[in-house]
Amino acid sequence: MSTVTLDEHQPPEESGPVLVPPTRRSPWSMTWHGVRTVAVLDLRQRVRSTRWAVALVAWFLVVGAITLLSTGAISSTWGSSGSRAEYGPLLFGVVTFLVLGLGLLVTPTLTSTAVNGDRNAGTLATLQVTLLTPAEIAMGKLLAAWVASLAFLAISVPFLALALAFGGTPVWAIVRVVVLVALLLVAVCGIGIGFSALTARTAGSTVLTFVAVATLTIFSLIFYAVTFPSITTTEQVRVYGTPATWDYSSNDIPECEWSTESRDVMHTERTWWLLGINPFVIVADGAGTGDLENRTDPLAGIRDGVRTLRAGPDPELDECWTYGNDSTADDVVVQRAEPTSTPVWPWGLAFNLLLGAGGFAVAVRRLTVPQRVLPRGTRVA
């Protein structure tokens, strides 16, 4: 019979479940549960604040007051000389640009302090030490800011519907406008998140976000205007007009003829994209309103104007103004640069969304721990 010798100094074997450390996840990995957790936390903080309710009420009152004032002004101007369908597109364009403009002003304030604000308050480190990935934190904050901006857009829909009720605007235009504005707002949210993660101070990120929005809306127009000298060249152009040797003191009607003359030609097909990235141009081009037969439709005017600039200069010029009504003789065909029906808004919207995606990528990179270098004065926990 064998005997078993026990070592008194040997520790007893422990029984029970073995704790396995969690596997390290990629900073870019995301789950809906993680994104939703961060988004709900951010939204609860916003809802508990009284400033949130005050902002929504102020937005509703401002948009409603301007819409009603615009309706009264337009009705008093065209009320006796035209139908509601004639000035309906004008009212719809005014309300559309009002909602978009106010949205571009409010959205930066919702996102430009999302990361550095929590870092300064000492609450960001609490999220970073959990199992949440940097991508989940950034996406959750982006989603919360976008939902908050959509709340402002939602309470503006009744005023868009009021403008649509005046007639002259297709029904689907309101759907396209709401979708385009919502996508532009999420792009601005992404830009704001990026600057918030990139800078240590909330004031700096707010200013940078507003500068980015101003660059897309205002500075893009200025940049387009200042490029005129660089895209203007002197070229030989065929012109159909009054002969240069014609005696204008004569009472006879001159006969127009073709001639080749030196003219300054602006090649706007090279710089039209500076206008295409403008959020107002994107919404105007994608709204899908009527044609320019209705001269009171600002959305159609901007859409056709940008598409005409994209087509470039006319290869031939019609300067025959002797047949009445500034028209050319029926047997003369003057070649023109006809704008195509290809929309502009997909290119501009893609550029804005690309900027938003770049801001989101910067936020994920800056939220990744450990960080080798932090700006001076940055609070860790």
Coordinates of C-alpha atoms in Angstrom, one line a residue:
M1 CA 0.0 0.0 0.0
S2 CA 1.5 3.3 -1.1
T3 CA 1.6 6.3 1.0
V4 CA 1.2 10.0 0.1
T5 CA 3.5 12.5 1.7
L6 CA 2.1 16.0 2.2
D7 CA 4.3 19.0 2.3
E8 CA 3.2 21.2 5.2
H9 CA 4.8 24.3 3.5
Q10 CA 2.9 23.8 0.2
P11 CA 0.0 26.3 -0.1
P12 CA -3.4 24.7 -0.7
E13 CA -4.8 24.8 -4.2
E14 CA -7.4 27.5 -4.7
S15 CA -10.7 26.6 -6.3
G16 CA -13.1 28.9 -8.1
P17 CA -13.4 30.8 -11.3
V18 CA -10.2 32.1 -12.9
L19 CA -10.3 35.8 -13.8
V20 CA -9.1 36.4 -17.3
P21 CA -8.1 40.0 -18.1
P22 CA -10.1 41.6 -21.0
T23 CA -8.5 41.5 -24.4
R24 CA -7.1 44.8 -25.7
R25 CA -9.5 46.3 -28.2
S26 CA -8.5 48.4 -31.1
P27 CA -9.0 52.2 -30.6
W28 CA -11.3 52.1 -33.7
S29 CA -13.5 49.3 -32.7
M30 CA -17.1 50.2 -31.9
T31 CA -20.2 48.6 -30.6
W32 CA -23.7 50.1 -30.5
H33 CA -23.8 49.6 -26.7
G34 CA -20.7 51.6 -26.1
V35 CA -21.8 54.4 -28.5
R36 CA -25.2 54.5 -27.0
T37 CA -23.9 54.7 -23.4
V38 CA -21.8 57.8 -24.2
A39 CA -24.5 59.4 -26.2
V40 CA -27.1 58.9 -23.5
L41 CA -24.8 60.4 -20.8
D42 CA -24.2 63.5 -22.9
L43 CA -27.9 63.9 -23.8
R44 CA -28.9 63.6 -20.1
Q45 CA -26.5 66.4 -19.2
R46 CA -28.0 68.6 -21.9
V47 CA -31.6 67.8 -21.0
R48 CA -31.1 68.6 -17.3
S49 CA -29.7 72.0 -18.1
T50 CA -32.2 74.8 -18.2
R51 CA -30.2 76.5 -20.9
W52 CA -31.2 73.7 -23.3
A53 CA -34.9 74.4 -22.9
V54 CA -34.3 78.2 -23.1
A55 CA -32.4 77.7 -26.3
L56 CA -35.1 75.6 -27.9
V57 CA -37.8 78.2 -27.0
A58 CA -35.7 81.0 -28.3
W59 CA -35.0 79.2 -31.5
F60 CA -38.7 78.6 -32.0
L61 CA -39.6 82.2 -31.4
V62 CA -36.9 83.6 -33.6
V63 CA -37.7 81.3 -36.6
G64 CA -41.4 81.8 -36.1
A65 CA -41.2 85.6 -35.8
I66 CA -38.9 86.0 -38.9
T67 CA -41.1 83.6 -40.9
L68 CA -44.3 85.5 -40.0
L69 CA -42.7 88.8 -40.7
S70 CA -41.3 87.6 -44.1
T71 CA -44.8 86.2 -44.9
G72 CA -46.4 89.6 -44.2
A73 CA -43.8 91.5 -46.2
I74 CA -43.9 89.2 -49.2
S75 CA -47.7 89.1 -49.2
S76 CA -48.0 92.9 -49.0
T77 CA -45.5 93.3 -51.9
W78 CA -47.0 90.7 -54.3
G79 CA -50.5 90.4 -52.8
S80 CA -52.2 92.6 -55.4
S81 CA -50.0 91.8 -58.4
G82 CA -49.5 88.1 -58.2
S83 CA -50.8 84.8 -56.9
R84 CA -49.5 83.0 -53.8
A85 CA -47.8 80.4 -56.0
E86 CA -45.6 83.1 -57.4
Y87 CA -44.1 84.3 -54.1
G88 CA -44.4 80.9 -52.4
P89 CA -40.9 79.8 -53.6
L90 CA -39.5 83.1 -52.3
L91 CA -40.9 82.4 -48.8
F92 CA -39.7 78.8 -48.9
G93 CA -36.2 79.9 -49.9
V94 CA -36.1 82.6 -47.1
V95 CA -37.2 80.1 -44.4
T96 CA -34.7 77.4 -45.8
F97 CA -31.8 79.8 -45.6
L98 CA -32.9 81.0 -42.2
V99 CA -33.0 77.5 -40.7
L100 CA -29.7 76.5 -42.3
G101 CA -28.0 79.7 -41.2
L102 CA -29.2 79.5 -37.6
G103 CA -28.3 75.8 -37.5
L104 CA -24.7 76.6 -38.6
L105 CA -24.5 79.1 -35.8
V106 CA -25.9 76.9 -33.1
T107 CA -24.2 73.6 -33.9
P108 CA -20.6 74.7 -33.2
T109 CA -21.6 75.6 -29.6
L110 CA -23.0 72.0 -29.1
T111 CA -19.8 70.3 -30.2
S112 CA -16.8 72.6 -29.8
T113 CA -16.5 71.8 -26.1
A114 CA -17.5 68.2 -26.1
V115 CA -14.0 66.8 -25.4
N116 CA -12.0 69.5 -23.8
G117 CA -14.9 70.6 -21.7
D118 CA -15.2 67.1 -20.1
R119 CA -11.4 67.0 -19.7
N120 CA -11.4 70.3 -17.8
A121 CA -14.3 69.1 -15.7
G122 CA -12.4 65.9 -14.9
T123 CA -15.1 63.6 -16.3
L124 CA -13.3 62.5 -19.5
A125 CA -10.7 60.4 -17.7
T126 CA -13.5 58.4 -16.1
L127 CA -14.7 57.3 -19.6
Q128 CA -11.2 56.6 -20.8
V129 CA -10.3 54.1 -18.0
T130 CA -13.4 52.0 -18.8
L131 CA -13.7 49.4 -21.5
L132 CA -15.0 52.1 -23.9
T133 CA -12.8 52.6 -26.9
P134 CA -11.8 56.1 -28.1
A135 CA -13.9 55.6 -31.2
E136 CA -17.0 54.8 -29.1
I137 CA -16.4 57.9 -26.9
A138 CA -16.0 60.1 -30.0
M139 CA -18.9 58.6 -31.8
G140 CA -21.1 58.8 -28.8
K141 CA -20.4 62.5 -28.3
L142 CA -20.8 63.1 -32.0
L143 CA -24.2 61.3 -32.0
A144 CA -25.3 63.3 -29.0
A145 CA -24.4 66.6 -30.5
W146 CA -26.1 65.7 -33.8
V147 CA -29.3 64.6 -32.0
A148 CA -29.3 67.9 -30.2
S149 CA -28.9 69.9 -33.4
L150 CA -31.7 67.8 -35.0
A151 CA -34.0 68.9 -32.2
F152 CA -33.6 72.5 -33.4
L153 CA -34.2 71.4 -37.0
A154 CA -37.3 69.4 -36.0
I155 CA -39.0 72.4 -34.5
S156 CA -38.3 74.4 -37.7
V157 CA -40.2 71.9 -39.9
P158 CA -43.6 73.5 -39.2
F159 CA -42.4 76.8 -40.6
L160 CA -41.0 75.1 -43.7
A161 CA -44.4 73.4 -44.1
L162 CA -46.1 76.8 -43.8
A163 CA -43.9 78.2 -46.6
L164 CA -44.6 75.1 -48.7
A165 CA -48.3 75.6 -48.2
F166 CA -48.2 78.8 -50.2
G167 CA -47.7 76.8 -53.3
G168 CA -45.2 77.0 -56.2
T169 CA -42.8 74.6 -54.5
P170 CA -42.7 70.8 -55.0
V171 CA -43.8 68.7 -52.0
W172 CA -40.6 66.7 -52.0
A173 CA -38.5 69.8 -51.7
I174 CA -39.1 70.0 -47.9
V175 CA -37.9 66.4 -47.5
R176 CA -34.7 67.1 -49.5
V177 CA -34.0 70.3 -47.6
V178 CA -34.4 68.6 -44.2
V179 CA -32.1 65.7 -45.2
L180 CA -29.4 68.0 -46.6
V181 CA -29.5 70.3 -43.6
A182 CA -29.3 67.3 -41.3
L183 CA -26.2 65.9 -43.1
L184 CA -24.5 69.3 -43.1
L185 CA -25.1 69.6 -39.4
V186 CA -23.5 66.3 -38.7
A187 CA -20.5 67.4 -40.8
V188 CA -20.2 70.5 -38.6
C189 CA -20.5 68.3 -35.5
G190 CA -17.6 66.3 -36.7
I191 CA -15.5 69.4 -37.3
G192 CA -16.3 70.7 -33.8
I193 CA -15.5 67.3 -32.2
G194 CA -12.1 67.4 -33.9
F195 CA -11.2 70.9 -32.7
S196 CA -12.5 70.1 -29.2
A197 CA -10.1 67.2 -29.0
L198 CA -7.2 69.0 -30.6
T199 CA -7.1 72.1 -28.4
A200 CA -6.9 72.3 -24.6
R201 CA -9.1 75.4 -24.1
T202 CA -12.8 75.5 -24.9
A203 CA -12.6 79.1 -26.1
G204 CA -10.0 78.1 -28.7
S205 CA -11.9 75.1 -30.1
T206 CA -15.1 77.2 -30.3
V207 CA -13.4 80.0 -32.3
L208 CA -11.7 77.4 -34.6
T209 CA -15.1 75.7 -35.3
F210 CA -16.7 79.0 -36.1
V211 CA -13.8 79.9 -38.4
A212 CA -14.3 76.6 -40.2
V213 CA -18.0 77.3 -40.7
A214 CA -17.3 80.9 -41.8
T215 CA -14.8 79.5 -44.3
L216 CA -17.3 77.3 -45.9
T217 CA -20.2 79.9 -46.0
I218 CA -18.5 83.3 -46.3
F219 CA -14.9 83.0 -47.1
S220 CA -15.6 80.6 -50.0
L221 CA -17.4 83.4 -51.7
I222 CA -14.6 85.8 -51.1
F223 CA -12.0 83.3 -52.3
Y224 CA -14.0 82.8 -55.5
A225 CA -14.2 86.5 -56.1
V226 CA -10.5 87.1 -55.6
T227 CA -9.6 84.4 -58.2
F228 CA -11.1 86.4 -61.0
P229 CA -7.8 88.0 -62.1
S230 CA -6.1 84.6 -62.2
I231 CA -8.8 82.9 -64.3
T232 CA -9.3 85.8 -66.7
T233 CA -7.3 85.6 -70.0
T234 CA -7.4 87.6 -73.2
E235 CA -8.5 85.4 -76.1
Q236 CA -9.7 85.6 -79.6
V237 CA -13.5 85.1 -79.6
R238 CA -16.0 84.9 -82.4
V239 CA -18.5 87.7 -82.0
Y240 CA -21.8 88.1 -83.9
G241 CA -22.6 91.8 -83.8
T242 CA -22.6 95.2 -85.5
P243 CA -19.6 95.8 -87.8
A244 CA -16.9 97.9 -86.3
T245 CA -17.0 100.2 -89.4
W246 CA -20.7 101.0 -89.1
D247 CA -21.7 104.6 -89.0
Y248 CA -23.9 104.9 -85.9
S249 CA -25.1 108.3 -87.0
S250 CA -27.1 106.7 -89.8
N251 CA -30.8 105.9 -89.3
D252 CA -30.5 102.6 -91.1
I253 CA -30.7 99.4 -89.2
P254 CA -27.2 97.7 -89.4
E255 CA -26.8 94.1 -90.4
C256 CA -24.8 92.0 -88.0
E257 CA -21.9 89.9 -89.1
W258 CA -19.3 87.5 -87.6
S259 CA -15.9 88.8 -86.5
T260 CA -13.0 87.6 -84.4
E261 CA -12.1 90.0 -81.6
S262 CA -9.9 90.0 -78.5
R263 CA -12.0 89.7 -75.3
D264 CA -11.3 89.1 -71.7
V265 CA -12.7 85.6 -70.9
M266 CA -13.2 84.3 -67.4
H267 CA -12.8 80.5 -67.1
T268 CA -15.2 80.0 -64.2
E269 CA -15.1 76.2 -64.9
R270 CA -11.8 76.2 -63.0
T271 CA -13.0 77.7 -59.7
W272 CA -16.7 76.9 -59.5
W273 CA -16.0 74.3 -56.8
L274 CA -15.3 77.1 -54.4
L275 CA -19.0 77.8 -54.6
G276 CA -20.0 74.2 -54.7
I277 CA -18.6 73.5 -51.1
N278 CA -20.8 76.3 -49.7
P279 CA -23.6 74.8 -47.6
F280 CA -26.1 77.3 -48.9
V281 CA -25.3 76.3 -52.5
I282 CA -25.5 72.7 -51.6
V283 CA -29.0 73.1 -50.2
A284 CA -30.2 75.3 -53.0
D285 CA -28.9 72.9 -55.7
G286 CA -30.3 69.8 -54.0
A287 CA -33.7 71.3 -53.0
G288 CA -35.2 70.3 -56.3
T289 CA -37.4 73.4 -56.7
G290 CA -38.7 74.7 -60.0
D291 CA -36.9 76.3 -62.9
L292 CA -36.2 80.0 -63.5
E293 CA -39.6 80.7 -65.1
N294 CA -40.5 81.9 -61.6
R295 CA -38.1 84.8 -61.0
T296 CA -38.9 84.8 -57.3
D297 CA -37.3 81.4 -56.5
P298 CA -33.9 82.1 -54.9
L299 CA -33.0 78.4 -54.7
A300 CA -33.5 77.9 -58.4
G301 CA -31.6 81.0 -59.2
I302 CA -28.5 79.9 -57.1
R303 CA -28.7 76.4 -58.5
D304 CA -28.8 77.5 -62.2
G305 CA -26.2 80.2 -61.6
V306 CA -23.6 77.8 -60.2
R307 CA -24.3 75.2 -62.9
T308 CA -23.8 78.0 -65.5
L309 CA -20.5 79.0 -63.9
R310 CA -19.4 75.3 -64.0
A311 CA -20.1 75.2 -67.7
G312 CA -17.5 77.9 -68.4
P313 CA -17.5 80.8 -70.9
D314 CA -19.5 80.8 -74.1
P315 CA -17.3 79.9 -77.1
E316 CA -19.2 82.5 -79.2
L317 CA -20.7 85.8 -78.2
D318 CA -24.1 87.2 -79.4
E319 CA -23.9 91.0 -79.5
C320 CA -26.5 91.6 -82.2
W321 CA -29.0 93.9 -80.7
T322 CA -30.6 95.3 -83.8
Y323 CA -33.5 93.0 -84.4
G324 CA -35.5 94.1 -81.4
N325 CA -35.7 92.6 -77.9
D326 CA -32.0 91.9 -78.0
S327 CA -32.4 88.8 -80.1
T328 CA -30.4 87.3 -82.9
A329 CA -31.7 86.6 -86.4
D330 CA -33.4 83.3 -86.8
D331 CA -31.0 81.9 -89.3
V332 CA -27.9 82.5 -87.1
V333 CA -26.9 80.0 -84.5
V334 CA -24.6 81.2 -81.7
Q335 CA -22.8 78.5 -79.7
R336 CA -23.3 78.8 -76.0
A337 CA -21.9 76.9 -73.0
E338 CA -25.1 75.2 -71.9
P339 CA -25.1 74.1 -68.2
T340 CA -25.6 70.4 -67.7
S341 CA -28.3 68.9 -65.5
T342 CA -25.6 67.1 -63.4
P343 CA -26.2 68.3 -59.8
V344 CA -23.5 70.1 -57.8
W345 CA -24.7 69.2 -54.3
P346 CA -23.2 65.6 -54.2
W347 CA -19.7 67.0 -54.6
G348 CA -20.1 69.8 -52.0
L349 CA -21.8 67.5 -49.5
A350 CA -19.1 64.9 -49.9
F351 CA -16.5 67.6 -49.2
N352 CA -18.3 68.7 -46.0
L353 CA -18.8 65.2 -44.8
L354 CA -15.1 64.5 -45.5
L355 CA -14.2 67.4 -43.2
G356 CA -16.5 66.1 -40.5
A357 CA -14.9 62.6 -40.9
G358 CA -11.5 64.2 -40.6
G359 CA -12.5 65.9 -37.3
F360 CA -13.8 62.6 -36.0
A361 CA -10.6 60.8 -36.9
V362 CA -8.6 63.5 -35.0
A363 CA -10.8 63.1 -32.0
V364 CA -10.3 59.3 -31.9
R365 CA -6.5 59.8 -32.2
R366 CA -6.5 62.4 -29.4
L367 CA -8.7 60.2 -27.1
T368 CA -6.4 57.2 -27.4
V369 CA -4.4 56.5 -24.2
P370 CA -1.7 56.6 -23.2
Q371 CA -0.7 60.0 -24.8
R372 CA 3.0 60.6 -25.1
V373 CA 2.7 64.4 -25.0
L374 CA -0.1 66.5 -23.5
P375 CA -0.5 70.3 -23.8
R376 CA 0.7 72.3 -20.8
G377 CA -2.0 72.8 -18.2
T378 CA -4.1 69.8 -19.5
R379 CA -6.1 68.1 -16.7
V380 CA -5.8 64.4 -16.7
A381 CA -8.3 63.4 -14.0

